[in-house]
Amino acid sequence: MHPLDQPIWHALRSGWSALAQGDDQAMRLDPDHGPFAATVDGNGAGLHDLIPPDGELWLIGKDAAGAPPPNLSVTRSALLAQMVASSLSPSKSPSPNWVQLGEADAADMLDLALLTKPGPFRTRTHRLGRFIGVREGGRLIAMAGERMRMPGFTEVSGVCTHPDWRGRGLAGALMRVVIQAMLERGEAPFLHAYAAHDRTIALYRTLGFEVRAELPMMVVTRAPTE
């Protein structure tokens, strides 16, 4: 099986191993870093005990296919387009004046992510990889970074722009910087987009991404007890 067929499991067993919770059958990422979880066989068994009270888990691939695992309720489901880039397409547009983001920017990064909802973003998600951003007047208005990591592959994630500054190409420009750094390290950039979002997928194609597979996604919580 290709590692990207079960990206969460392979990230938890490699790039995220220091932040993984669970056992050799079912694991999740530390809740402060993100809600992702997976099982070794993709059958969802053992995930119930990994969900914090009033929390949720995000599943991608086999764990999200078919009926929900026992004692879990589905709050959201979708089909994702998993895209991979082997090279970066050329661009004539100049790169914006970006800065590397770190601990001092954590609160601003979380605020921007909660406003724009690029995907699940928690208080320590910014520690999962390198993030860069653009500030204007001291305000963080756009960012992009890294999330899942496994040998040979790194995910582009956390891409978002404040609504007041959209239409300037900031997201795509920041993605180019992130992607180029991955390629220079010998890693293949990949990302996930909602399969129904044709315009988003078309944008990613202009950067050099192509759809590798379509994977189900499911958000689950503990089923209510009677």
JSON list of N, CA and C in Angstrom, two decimals, residues 9-87:
[
{"chain": "A", "resi": 9, "resn": "TRP", "atom": "N", "xyz": [-2.03, 7.55, 9.37]},
{"chain": "A", "resi": 9, "resn": "TRP", "atom": "CA", "xyz": [-1.34, 6.45, 10.05]},
{"chain": "A", "resi": 9, "resn": "TRP", "atom": "C", "xyz": [0.16, 6.52, 9.80]},
{"chain": "A", "resi": 10, "resn": "HIS", "atom": "N", "xyz": [0.56, 6.75, 8.57]},
{"chain": "A", "resi": 10, "resn": "HIS", "atom": "CA", "xyz": [1.98, 6.78, 8.26]},
{"chain": "A", "resi": 10, "resn": "HIS", "atom": "C", "xyz": [2.66, 8.01, 8.86]},
{"chain": "A", "resi": 11, "resn": "ALA", "atom": "N", "xyz": [1.95, 9.13, 8.97]},
{"chain": "A", "resi": 11, "resn": "ALA", "atom": "CA", "xyz": [2.52, 10.30, 9.64]},
{"chain": "A", "resi": 11, "resn": "ALA", "atom": "C", "xyz": [2.69, 10.01, 11.14]},
{"chain": "A", "resi": 12, "resn": "LEU", "atom": "N", "xyz": [1.70, 9.37, 11.74]},
{"chain": "A", "resi": 12, "resn": "LEU", "atom": "CA", "xyz": [1.79, 9.05, 13.16]},
{"chain": "A", "resi": 12, "resn": "LEU", "atom": "C", "xyz": [2.92, 8.07, 13.46]},
{"chain": "A", "resi": 13, "resn": "ARG", "atom": "N", "xyz": [3.25, 7.23, 12.51]},
{"chain": "A", "resi": 13, "resn": "ARG", "atom": "CA", "xyz": [4.30, 6.24, 12.70]},
{"chain": "A", "resi": 13, "resn": "ARG", "atom": "C", "xyz": [5.68, 6.78, 12.32]},
{"chain": "A", "resi": 14, "resn": "SER", "atom": "N", "xyz": [5.75, 7.98, 11.80]},
{"chain": "A", "resi": 14, "resn": "SER", "atom": "CA", "xyz": [7.04, 8.51, 11.38]},
{"chain": "A", "resi": 14, "resn": "SER", "atom": "C", "xyz": [7.21, 9.96, 11.81]},
{"chain": "A", "resi": 15, "resn": "GLY", "atom": "N", "xyz": [6.84, 10.91, 10.97]},
{"chain": "A", "resi": 15, "resn": "GLY", "atom": "CA", "xyz": [7.07, 12.32, 11.28]},
{"chain": "A", "resi": 15, "resn": "GLY", "atom": "C", "xyz": [6.36, 12.82, 12.52]},
{"chain": "A", "resi": 16, "resn": "TRP", "atom": "N", "xyz": [5.23, 12.22, 12.86]},
{"chain": "A", "resi": 16, "resn": "TRP", "atom": "CA", "xyz": [4.48, 12.64, 14.04]},
{"chain": "A", "resi": 16, "resn": "TRP", "atom": "C", "xyz": [4.67, 11.70, 15.23]},
{"chain": "A", "resi": 17, "resn": "SER", "atom": "N", "xyz": [5.59, 10.76, 15.15]},
{"chain": "A", "resi": 17, "resn": "SER", "atom": "CA", "xyz": [5.69, 9.72, 16.17]},
{"chain": "A", "resi": 17, "resn": "SER", "atom": "C", "xyz": [5.89, 10.27, 17.58]},
{"chain": "A", "resi": 18, "resn": "ALA", "atom": "N", "xyz": [6.61, 11.38, 17.72]},
{"chain": "A", "resi": 18, "resn": "ALA", "atom": "CA", "xyz": [6.84, 11.95, 19.05]},
{"chain": "A", "resi": 18, "resn": "ALA", "atom": "C", "xyz": [5.57, 12.54, 19.65]},
{"chain": "A", "resi": 19, "resn": "LEU", "atom": "N", "xyz": [4.56, 12.78, 18.81]},
{"chain": "A", "resi": 19, "resn": "LEU", "atom": "CA", "xyz": [3.31, 13.39, 19.26]},
{"chain": "A", "resi": 19, "resn": "LEU", "atom": "C", "xyz": [2.15, 12.40, 19.21]},
{"chain": "A", "resi": 20, "resn": "ALA", "atom": "N", "xyz": [2.43, 11.14, 18.90]},
{"chain": "A", "resi": 20, "resn": "ALA", "atom": "CA", "xyz": [1.39, 10.13, 18.74]},
{"chain": "A", "resi": 20, "resn": "ALA", "atom": "C", "xyz": [0.95, 9.56, 20.09]},
{"chain": "A", "resi": 21, "resn": "GLN", "atom": "N", "xyz": [-0.35, 9.32, 20.20]},
{"chain": "A", "resi": 21, "resn": "GLN", "atom": "CA", "xyz": [-0.93, 8.71, 21.39]},
{"chain": "A", "resi": 21, "resn": "GLN", "atom": "C", "xyz": [-1.71, 7.47, 20.96]},
{"chain": "A", "resi": 22, "resn": "GLY", "atom": "N", "xyz": [-1.67, 6.42, 21.79]},
{"chain": "A", "resi": 22, "resn": "GLY", "atom": "CA", "xyz": [-2.39, 5.19, 21.47]},
{"chain": "A", "resi": 22, "resn": "GLY", "atom": "C", "xyz": [-1.45, 4.00, 21.46]},
{"chain": "A", "resi": 23, "resn": "ASP", "atom": "N", "xyz": [-1.73, 3.03, 20.60]},
{"chain": "A", "resi": 23, "resn": "ASP", "atom": "CA", "xyz": [-0.91, 1.82, 20.55]},
{"chain": "A", "resi": 23, "resn": "ASP", "atom": "C", "xyz": [-0.68, 1.41, 19.10]},
{"chain": "A", "resi": 24, "resn": "ASP", "atom": "N", "xyz": [-0.19, 0.18, 18.90]},
{"chain": "A", "resi": 24, "resn": "ASP", "atom": "CA", "xyz": [0.14, -0.24, 17.55]},
{"chain": "A", "resi": 24, "resn": "ASP", "atom": "C", "xyz": [-1.07, -0.59, 16.70]},
{"chain": "A", "resi": 25, "resn": "GLN", "atom": "N", "xyz": [-2.27, -0.44, 17.26]},
{"chain": "A", "resi": 25, "resn": "GLN", "atom": "CA", "xyz": [-3.50, -0.70, 16.52]},
{"chain": "A", "resi": 25, "resn": "GLN", "atom": "C", "xyz": [-4.27, 0.57, 16.18]},
{"chain": "A", "resi": 26, "resn": "ALA", "atom": "N", "xyz": [-4.27, 1.54, 17.09]},
{"chain": "A", "resi": 26, "resn": "ALA", "atom": "CA", "xyz": [-5.01, 2.79, 16.89]},
{"chain": "A", "resi": 26, "resn": "ALA", "atom": "C", "xyz": [-4.22, 3.93, 17.53]},
{"chain": "A", "resi": 27, "resn": "MET", "atom": "N", "xyz": [-4.05, 5.01, 16.79]},
{"chain": "A", "resi": 27, "resn": "MET", "atom": "CA", "xyz": [-3.27, 6.14, 17.27]},
{"chain": "A", "resi": 27, "resn": "MET", "atom": "C", "xyz": [-3.94, 7.45, 16.87]},
{"chain": "A", "resi": 28, "resn": "ARG", "atom": "N", "xyz": [-3.63, 8.48, 17.65]},
{"chain": "A", "resi": 28, "resn": "ARG", "atom": "CA", "xyz": [-4.07, 9.82, 17.32]},
{"chain": "A", "resi": 28, "resn": "ARG", "atom": "C", "xyz": [-2.94, 10.80, 17.58]},
{"chain": "A", "resi": 29, "resn": "LEU", "atom": "N", "xyz": [-3.04, 11.96, 16.95]},
{"chain": "A", "resi": 29, "resn": "LEU", "atom": "CA", "xyz": [-2.11, 13.05, 17.19]},
{"chain": "A", "resi": 29, "resn": "LEU", "atom": "C", "xyz": [-2.46, 13.71, 18.51]},
{"chain": "A", "resi": 30, "resn": "ASP", "atom": "N", "xyz": [-1.46, 14.21, 19.22]},
{"chain": "A", "resi": 30, "resn": "ASP", "atom": "CA", "xyz": [-1.72, 14.96, 20.45]},
{"chain": "A", "resi": 30, "resn": "ASP", "atom": "C", "xyz": [-2.80, 16.00, 20.20]},
{"chain": "A", "resi": 31, "resn": "PRO", "atom": "N", "xyz": [-3.86, 16.05, 21.04]},
{"chain": "A", "resi": 31, "resn": "PRO", "atom": "CA", "xyz": [-5.01, 16.92, 20.78]},
{"chain": "A", "resi": 31, "resn": "PRO", "atom": "C", "xyz": [-4.66, 18.39, 20.61]},
{"chain": "A", "resi": 32, "resn": "ASP", "atom": "N", "xyz": [-3.61, 18.88, 21.28]},
{"chain": "A", "resi": 32, "resn": "ASP", "atom": "CA", "xyz": [-3.25, 20.28, 21.15]},
{"chain": "A", "resi": 32, "resn": "ASP", "atom": "C", "xyz": [-2.64, 20.59, 19.78]},
{"chain": "A", "resi": 33, "resn": "HIS", "atom": "N", "xyz": [-2.21, 19.55, 19.07]},
{"chain": "A", "resi": 33, "resn": "HIS", "atom": "CA", "xyz": [-1.62, 19.74, 17.75]},
{"chain": "A", "resi": 33, "resn": "HIS", "atom": "C", "xyz": [-2.62, 19.48, 16.62]},
{"chain": "A", "resi": 34, "resn": "GLY", "atom": "N", "xyz": [-3.64, 18.68, 16.89]},
{"chain": "A", "resi": 34, "resn": "GLY", "atom": "CA", "xyz": [-4.63, 18.40, 15.86]},
{"chain": "A", "resi": 34, "resn": "GLY", "atom": "C", "xyz": [-5.51, 17.22, 16.21]},
{"chain": "A", "resi": 35, "resn": "PRO", "atom": "N", "xyz": [-6.62, 17.04, 15.51]},
{"chain": "A", "resi": 35, "resn": "PRO", "atom": "CA", "xyz": [-7.60, 16.00, 15.83]},
{"chain": "A", "resi": 35, "resn": "PRO", "atom": "C", "xyz": [-7.46, 14.73, 15.00]},
{"chain": "A", "resi": 36, "resn": "PHE", "atom": "N", "xyz": [-6.34, 14.50, 14.34]},
{"chain": "A", "resi": 36, "resn": "PHE", "atom": "CA", "xyz": [-6.21, 13.39, 13.40]},
{"chain": "A", "resi": 36, "resn": "PHE", "atom": "C", "xyz": [-5.93, 12.06, 14.09]},
{"chain": "A", "resi": 37, "resn": "ALA", "atom": "N", "xyz": [-6.53, 11.00, 13.55]},
{"chain": "A", "resi": 37, "resn": "ALA", "atom": "CA", "xyz": [-6.35, 9.66, 14.10]},
{"chain": "A", "resi": 37, "resn": "ALA", "atom": "C", "xyz": [-6.48, 8.63, 13.00]},
{"chain": "A", "resi": 38, "resn": "ALA", "atom": "N", "xyz": [-5.98, 7.41, 13.27]},
{"chain": "A", "resi": 38, "resn": "ALA", "atom": "CA", "xyz": [-6.05, 6.33, 12.29]},
{"chain": "A", "resi": 38, "resn": "ALA", "atom": "C", "xyz": [-5.80, 5.01, 12.97]},
{"chain": "A", "resi": 39, "resn": "THR", "atom": "N", "xyz": [-6.14, 3.92, 12.27]},
{"chain": "A", "resi": 39, "resn": "THR", "atom": "CA", "xyz": [-5.87, 2.58, 12.77]},
{"chain": "A", "resi": 39, "resn": "THR", "atom": "C", "xyz": [-5.01, 1.83, 11.77]},
{"chain": "A", "resi": 40, "resn": "VAL", "atom": "N", "xyz": [-4.31, 0.82, 12.24]},
{"chain": "A", "resi": 40, "resn": "VAL", "atom": "CA", "xyz": [-3.37, 0.10, 11.39]},
{"chain": "A", "resi": 40, "resn": "VAL", "atom": "C", "xyz": [-4.07, -0.61, 10.24]},
{"chain": "A", "resi": 41, "resn": "ASP", "atom": "N", "xyz": [-5.27, -1.14, 10.49]},
{"chain": "A", "resi": 41, "resn": "ASP", "atom": "CA", "xyz": [-6.00, -1.86, 9.45]},
{"chain": "A", "resi": 41, "resn": "ASP", "atom": "C", "xyz": [-7.05, -1.01, 8.76]},
{"chain": "A", "resi": 42, "resn": "GLY", "atom": "N", "xyz": [-7.23, 0.23, 9.22]},
{"chain": "A", "resi": 42, "resn": "GLY", "atom": "CA", "xyz": [-8.24, 1.09, 8.61]},
{"chain": "A", "resi": 42, "resn": "GLY", "atom": "C", "xyz": [-9.65, 0.69, 8.93]},
{"chain": "A", "resi": 43, "resn": "ASN", "atom": "N", "xyz": [-9.85, -0.04, 10.05]},
{"chain": "A", "resi": 43, "resn": "ASN", "atom": "CA", "xyz": [-11.20, -0.48, 10.41]},
{"chain": "A", "resi": 43, "resn": "ASN", "atom": "C", "xyz": [-11.82, 0.35, 11.53]},
{"chain": "A", "resi": 44, "resn": "GLY", "atom": "N", "xyz": [-11.11, 1.33, 12.04]},
{"chain": "A", "resi": 44, "resn": "GLY", "atom": "CA", "xyz": [-11.65, 2.21, 13.07]},
{"chain": "A", "resi": 44, "resn": "GLY", "atom": "C", "xyz": [-11.68, 1.63, 14.46]},
{"chain": "A", "resi": 45, "resn": "ALA", "atom": "N", "xyz": [-11.29, 0.38, 14.62]},
{"chain": "A", "resi": 45, "resn": "ALA", "atom": "CA", "xyz": [-11.35, -0.24, 15.94]},
{"chain": "A", "resi": 45, "resn": "ALA", "atom": "C", "xyz": [-10.35, 0.42, 16.89]},
{"chain": "A", "resi": 46, "resn": "GLY", "atom": "N", "xyz": [-10.82, 0.75, 18.10]},
{"chain": "A", "resi": 46, "resn": "GLY", "atom": "CA", "xyz": [-9.96, 1.34, 19.11]},
{"chain": "A", "resi": 46, "resn": "GLY", "atom": "C", "xyz": [-9.93, 2.85, 19.12]},
{"chain": "A", "resi": 47, "resn": "LEU", "atom": "N", "xyz": [-10.66, 3.50, 18.21]},
{"chain": "A", "resi": 47, "resn": "LEU", "atom": "CA", "xyz": [-10.62, 4.96, 18.16]},
{"chain": "A", "resi": 47, "resn": "LEU", "atom": "C", "xyz": [-11.45, 5.62, 19.26]},
{"chain": "A", "resi": 48, "resn": "HIS", "atom": "N", "xyz": [-12.48, 4.92, 19.75]},
{"chain": "A", "resi": 48, "resn": "HIS", "atom": "CA", "xyz": [-13.39, 5.51, 20.73]},
{"chain": "A", "resi": 48, "resn": "HIS", "atom": "C", "xyz": [-12.64, 6.07, 21.93]},
{"chain": "A", "resi": 49, "resn": "ASP", "atom": "N", "xyz": [-11.71, 5.30, 22.47]},
{"chain": "A", "resi": 49, "resn": "ASP", "atom": "CA", "xyz": [-11.00, 5.72, 23.69]},
{"chain": "A", "resi": 49, "resn": "ASP", "atom": "C", "xyz": [-9.99, 6.83, 23.44]},
{"chain": "A", "resi": 50, "resn": "LEU", "atom": "N", "xyz": [-9.73, 7.14, 22.20]},
{"chain": "A", "resi": 50, "resn": "LEU", "atom": "CA", "xyz": [-8.78, 8.20, 21.87]},
{"chain": "A", "resi": 50, "resn": "LEU", "atom": "C", "xyz": [-9.45, 9.57, 21.74]},
{"chain": "A", "resi": 51, "resn": "ILE", "atom": "N", "xyz": [-10.76, 9.60, 21.80]},
{"chain": "A", "resi": 51, "resn": "ILE", "atom": "CA", "xyz": [-11.49, 10.87, 21.66]},
{"chain": "A", "resi": 51, "resn": "ILE", "atom": "C", "xyz": [-11.61, 11.53, 23.02]},
{"chain": "A", "resi": 52, "resn": "PRO", "atom": "N", "xyz": [-11.11, 12.74, 23.20]},
{"chain": "A", "resi": 52, "resn": "PRO", "atom": "CA", "xyz": [-11.26, 13.43, 24.47]},
{"chain": "A", "resi": 52, "resn": "PRO", "atom": "C", "xyz": [-12.72, 13.80, 24.71]},
{"chain": "A", "resi": 53, "resn": "PRO", "atom": "N", "xyz": [-13.13, 14.02, 25.97]},
{"chain": "A", "resi": 53, "resn": "PRO", "atom": "CA", "xyz": [-14.51, 14.42, 26.25]},
{"chain": "A", "resi": 53, "resn": "PRO", "atom": "C", "xyz": [-14.90, 15.64, 25.40]},
{"chain": "A", "resi": 54, "resn": "ASP", "atom": "N", "xyz": [-16.05, 15.56, 24.79]},
{"chain": "A", "resi": 54, "resn": "ASP", "atom": "CA", "xyz": [-16.56, 16.65, 23.95]},
{"chain": "A", "resi": 54, "resn": "ASP", "atom": "C", "xyz": [-15.62, 16.96, 22.78]},
{"chain": "A", "resi": 55, "resn": "GLY", "atom": "N", "xyz": [-14.78, 16.00, 22.40]},
{"chain": "A", "resi": 55, "resn": "GLY", "atom": "CA", "xyz": [-13.84, 16.22, 21.32]},
{"chain": "A", "resi": 55, "resn": "GLY", "atom": "C", "xyz": [-14.26, 15.48, 20.06]},
{"chain": "A", "resi": 56, "resn": "GLU", "atom": "N", "xyz": [-13.37, 15.47, 19.09]},
{"chain": "A", "resi": 56, "resn": "GLU", "atom": "CA", "xyz": [-13.64, 14.83, 17.82]},
{"chain": "A", "resi": 56, "resn": "GLU", "atom": "C", "xyz": [-12.34, 14.28, 17.23]},
{"chain": "A", "resi": 57, "resn": "LEU", "atom": "N", "xyz": [-12.48, 13.39, 16.28]},
{"chain": "A", "resi": 57, "resn": "LEU", "atom": "CA", "xyz": [-11.35, 12.87, 15.52]},
{"chain": "A", "resi": 57, "resn": "LEU", "atom": "C", "xyz": [-11.63, 13.05, 14.04]},
{"chain": "A", "resi": 58, "resn": "TRP", "atom": "N", "xyz": [-10.59, 13.36, 13.29]},
{"chain": "A", "resi": 58, "resn": "TRP", "atom": "CA", "xyz": [-10.69, 13.44, 11.84]},
{"chain": "A", "resi": 58, "resn": "TRP", "atom": "C", "xyz": [-10.00, 12.21, 11.24]},
{"chain": "A", "resi": 59, "resn": "LEU", "atom": "N", "xyz": [-10.70, 11.51, 10.38]},
{"chain": "A", "resi": 59, "resn": "LEU", "atom": "CA", "xyz": [-10.20, 10.29, 9.75]},
{"chain": "A", "resi": 59, "resn": "LEU", "atom": "C", "xyz": [-10.14, 10.49, 8.24]},
{"chain": "A", "resi": 60, "resn": "ILE", "atom": "N", "xyz": [-9.11, 9.93, 7.61]},
{"chain": "A", "resi": 60, "resn": "ILE", "atom": "CA", "xyz": [-8.95, 10.03, 6.17]},
{"chain": "A", "resi": 60, "resn": "ILE", "atom": "C", "xyz": [-8.58, 8.66, 5.62]},
{"chain": "A", "resi": 61, "resn": "GLY", "atom": "N", "xyz": [-9.21, 8.27, 4.51]},
{"chain": "A", "resi": 61, "resn": "GLY", "atom": "CA", "xyz": [-8.88, 6.99, 3.89]},
{"chain": "A", "resi": 61, "resn": "GLY", "atom": "C", "xyz": [-9.76, 5.86, 4.36]},
{"chain": "A", "resi": 62, "resn": "LYS", "atom": "N", "xyz": [-9.19, 4.68, 4.56]},
{"chain": "A", "resi": 62, "resn": "LYS", "atom": "CA", "xyz": [-9.95, 3.48, 4.90]},
{"chain": "A", "resi": 62, "resn": "LYS", "atom": "C", "xyz": [-10.75, 3.65, 6.19]},
{"chain": "A", "resi": 63, "resn": "ASP", "atom": "N", "xyz": [-10.19, 4.36, 7.17]},
{"chain": "A", "resi": 63, "resn": "ASP", "atom": "CA", "xyz": [-10.92, 4.56, 8.43]},
{"chain": "A", "resi": 63, "resn": "ASP", "atom": "C", "xyz": [-12.21, 5.35, 8.23]},
{"chain": "A", "resi": 64, "resn": "ALA", "atom": "N", "xyz": [-12.28, 6.13, 7.16]},
{"chain": "A", "resi": 64, "resn": "ALA", "atom": "CA", "xyz": [-13.45, 6.97, 6.90]},
{"chain": "A", "resi": 64, "resn": "ALA", "atom": "C", "xyz": [-14.39, 6.36, 5.87]},
{"chain": "A", "resi": 65, "resn": "ALA", "atom": "N", "xyz": [-14.08, 5.17, 5.40]},
{"chain": "A", "resi": 65, "resn": "ALA", "atom": "CA", "xyz": [-14.92, 4.53, 4.39]},
{"chain": "A", "resi": 65, "resn": "ALA", "atom": "C", "xyz": [-16.01, 3.69, 5.07]},
{"chain": "A", "resi": 66, "resn": "GLY", "atom": "N", "xyz": [-17.19, 3.73, 4.51]},
{"chain": "A", "resi": 66, "resn": "GLY", "atom": "CA", "xyz": [-18.28, 2.90, 5.02]},
{"chain": "A", "resi": 66, "resn": "GLY", "atom": "C", "xyz": [-18.90, 3.44, 6.30]},
{"chain": "A", "resi": 67, "resn": "ALA", "atom": "N", "xyz": [-19.43, 2.53, 7.10]},
{"chain": "A", "resi": 67, "resn": "ALA", "atom": "CA", "xyz": [-20.13, 2.90, 8.34]},
{"chain": "A", "resi": 67, "resn": "ALA", "atom": "C", "xyz": [-19.13, 3.39, 9.38]},
{"chain": "A", "resi": 68, "resn": "PRO", "atom": "N", "xyz": [-19.57, 4.25, 10.30]},
{"chain": "A", "resi": 68, "resn": "PRO", "atom": "CA", "xyz": [-18.66, 4.72, 11.34]},
{"chain": "A", "resi": 68, "resn": "PRO", "atom": "C", "xyz": [-18.25, 3.59, 12.28]},
{"chain": "A", "resi": 69, "resn": "PRO", "atom": "N", "xyz": [-17.07, 3.70, 12.89]},
{"chain": "A", "resi": 69, "resn": "PRO", "atom": "CA", "xyz": [-16.64, 2.69, 13.86]},
{"chain": "A", "resi": 69, "resn": "PRO", "atom": "C", "xyz": [-17.65, 2.57, 15.01]},
{"chain": "A", "resi": 70, "resn": "PRO", "atom": "N", "xyz": [-17.64, 1.45, 15.73]},
{"chain": "A", "resi": 70, "resn": "PRO", "atom": "CA", "xyz": [-18.58, 1.24, 16.83]},
{"chain": "A", "resi": 70, "resn": "PRO", "atom": "C", "xyz": [-18.50, 2.36, 17.88]},
{"chain": "A", "resi": 71, "resn": "ASN", "atom": "N", "xyz": [-19.65, 2.75, 18.38]},
{"chain": "A", "resi": 71, "resn": "ASN", "atom": "CA", "xyz": [-19.77, 3.74, 19.46]},
{"chain": "A", "resi": 71, "resn": "ASN", "atom": "C", "xyz": [-19.35, 5.15, 19.05]},
{"chain": "A", "resi": 72, "resn": "LEU", "atom": "N", "xyz": [-19.30, 5.39, 17.74]},
{"chain": "A", "resi": 72, "resn": "LEU", "atom": "CA", "xyz": [-18.95, 6.72, 17.27]},
{"chain": "A", "resi": 72, "resn": "LEU", "atom": "C", "xyz": [-20.06, 7.28, 16.39]},
{"chain": "A", "resi": 73, "resn": "SER", "atom": "N", "xyz": [-20.20, 8.61, 16.42]},
{"chain": "A", "resi": 73, "resn": "SER", "atom": "CA", "xyz": [-21.17, 9.29, 15.59]},
{"chain": "A", "resi": 73, "resn": "SER", "atom": "C", "xyz": [-20.45, 10.17, 14.57]},
{"chain": "A", "resi": 74, "resn": "VAL", "atom": "N", "xyz": [-20.95, 10.19, 13.35]},
{"chain": "A", "resi": 74, "resn": "VAL", "atom": "CA", "xyz": [-20.36, 11.02, 12.30]},
{"chain": "A", "resi": 74, "resn": "VAL", "atom": "C", "xyz": [-20.99, 12.40, 12.32]},
{"chain": "A", "resi": 75, "resn": "THR", "atom": "N", "xyz": [-20.16, 13.43, 12.45]},
{"chain": "A", "resi": 75, "resn": "THR", "atom": "CA", "xyz": [-20.66, 14.80, 12.44]},
{"chain": "A", "resi": 75, "resn": "THR", "atom": "C", "xyz": [-20.41, 15.48, 11.10]},
{"chain": "A", "resi": 76, "resn": "ARG", "atom": "N", "xyz": [-19.52, 14.88, 10.30]},
{"chain": "A", "resi": 76, "resn": "ARG", "atom": "CA", "xyz": [-19.21, 15.49, 9.00]},
{"chain": "A", "resi": 76, "resn": "ARG", "atom": "C", "xyz": [-18.50, 14.46, 8.14]},
{"chain": "A", "resi": 77, "resn": "SER", "atom": "N", "xyz": [-18.77, 14.47, 6.85]},
{"chain": "A", "resi": 77, "resn": "SER", "atom": "CA", "xyz": [-18.07, 13.59, 5.94]},
{"chain": "A", "resi": 77, "resn": "SER", "atom": "C", "xyz": [-17.94, 14.29, 4.59]},
{"chain": "A", "resi": 78, "resn": "ALA", "atom": "N", "xyz": [-16.91, 13.91, 3.84]},
{"chain": "A", "resi": 78, "resn": "ALA", "atom": "CA", "xyz": [-16.67, 14.52, 2.54]},
{"chain": "A", "resi": 78, "resn": "ALA", "atom": "C", "xyz": [-15.70, 13.65, 1.76]},
{"chain": "A", "resi": 79, "resn": "LEU", "atom": "N", "xyz": [-15.57, 13.95, 0.48]},
{"chain": "A", "resi": 79, "resn": "LEU", "atom": "CA", "xyz": [-14.58, 13.29, -0.36]},
{"chain": "A", "resi": 79, "resn": "LEU", "atom": "C", "xyz": [-13.46, 14.28, -0.62]},
{"chain": "A", "resi": 80, "resn": "LEU", "atom": "N", "xyz": [-12.22, 13.83, -0.40]},
{"chain": "A", "resi": 80, "resn": "LEU", "atom": "CA", "xyz": [-11.07, 14.69, -0.59]},
{"chain": "A", "resi": 80, "resn": "LEU", "atom": "C", "xyz": [-10.31, 14.31, -1.86]},
{"chain": "A", "resi": 81, "resn": "ALA", "atom": "N", "xyz": [-9.80, 15.31, -2.53]},
{"chain": "A", "resi": 81, "resn": "ALA", "atom": "CA", "xyz": [-8.86, 15.08, -3.63]},
{"chain": "A", "resi": 81, "resn": "ALA", "atom": "C", "xyz": [-7.46, 15.21, -3.05]},
{"chain": "A", "resi": 82, "resn": "GLN", "atom": "N", "xyz": [-6.72, 14.13, -3.11]},
{"chain": "A", "resi": 82, "resn": "GLN", "atom": "CA", "xyz": [-5.33, 14.16, -2.64]},
{"chain": "A", "resi": 82, "resn": "GLN", "atom": "C", "xyz": [-4.44, 14.48, -3.83]},
{"chain": "A", "resi": 83, "resn": "MET", "atom": "N", "xyz": [-3.67, 15.55, -3.72]},
{"chain": "A", "resi": 83, "resn": "MET", "atom": "CA", "xyz": [-2.87, 16.04, -4.84]},
{"chain": "A", "resi": 83, "resn": "MET", "atom": "C", "xyz": [-1.39, 16.02, -4.48]},
{"chain": "A", "resi": 84, "resn": "VAL", "atom": "N", "xyz": [-0.56, 15.68, -5.46]},
{"chain": "A", "resi": 84, "resn": "VAL", "atom": "CA", "xyz": [0.89, 15.60, -5.27]},
{"chain": "A", "resi": 84, "resn": "VAL", "atom": "C", "xyz": [1.57, 16.40, -6.37]},
{"chain": "A", "resi": 85, "resn": "ALA", "atom": "N", "xyz": [2.66, 17.06, -6.01]},
{"chain": "A", "resi": 85, "resn": "ALA", "atom": "CA", "xyz": [3.44, 17.82, -6.99]},
{"chain": "A", "resi": 85, "resn": "ALA", "atom": "C", "xyz": [4.84, 17.24, -7.10]},
{"chain": "A", "resi": 86, "resn": "SER", "atom": "N", "xyz": [5.28, 16.97, -8.32]},
{"chain": "A", "resi": 86, "resn": "SER", "atom": "CA", "xyz": [6.65, 16.49, -8.53]},
{"chain": "A", "resi": 86, "resn": "SER", "atom": "C", "xyz": [7.59, 17.64, -8.89]},
{"chain": "A", "resi": 87, "resn": "SER", "atom": "N", "xyz": [7.00, 18.79, -9.24]},
{"chain": "A", "resi": 87, "resn": "SER", "atom": "CA", "xyz": [7.79, 19.98, -9.56]},
{"chain": "A", "resi": 87, "resn": "SER", "atom": "C", "xyz": [6.89, 21.20, -9.35]}
]
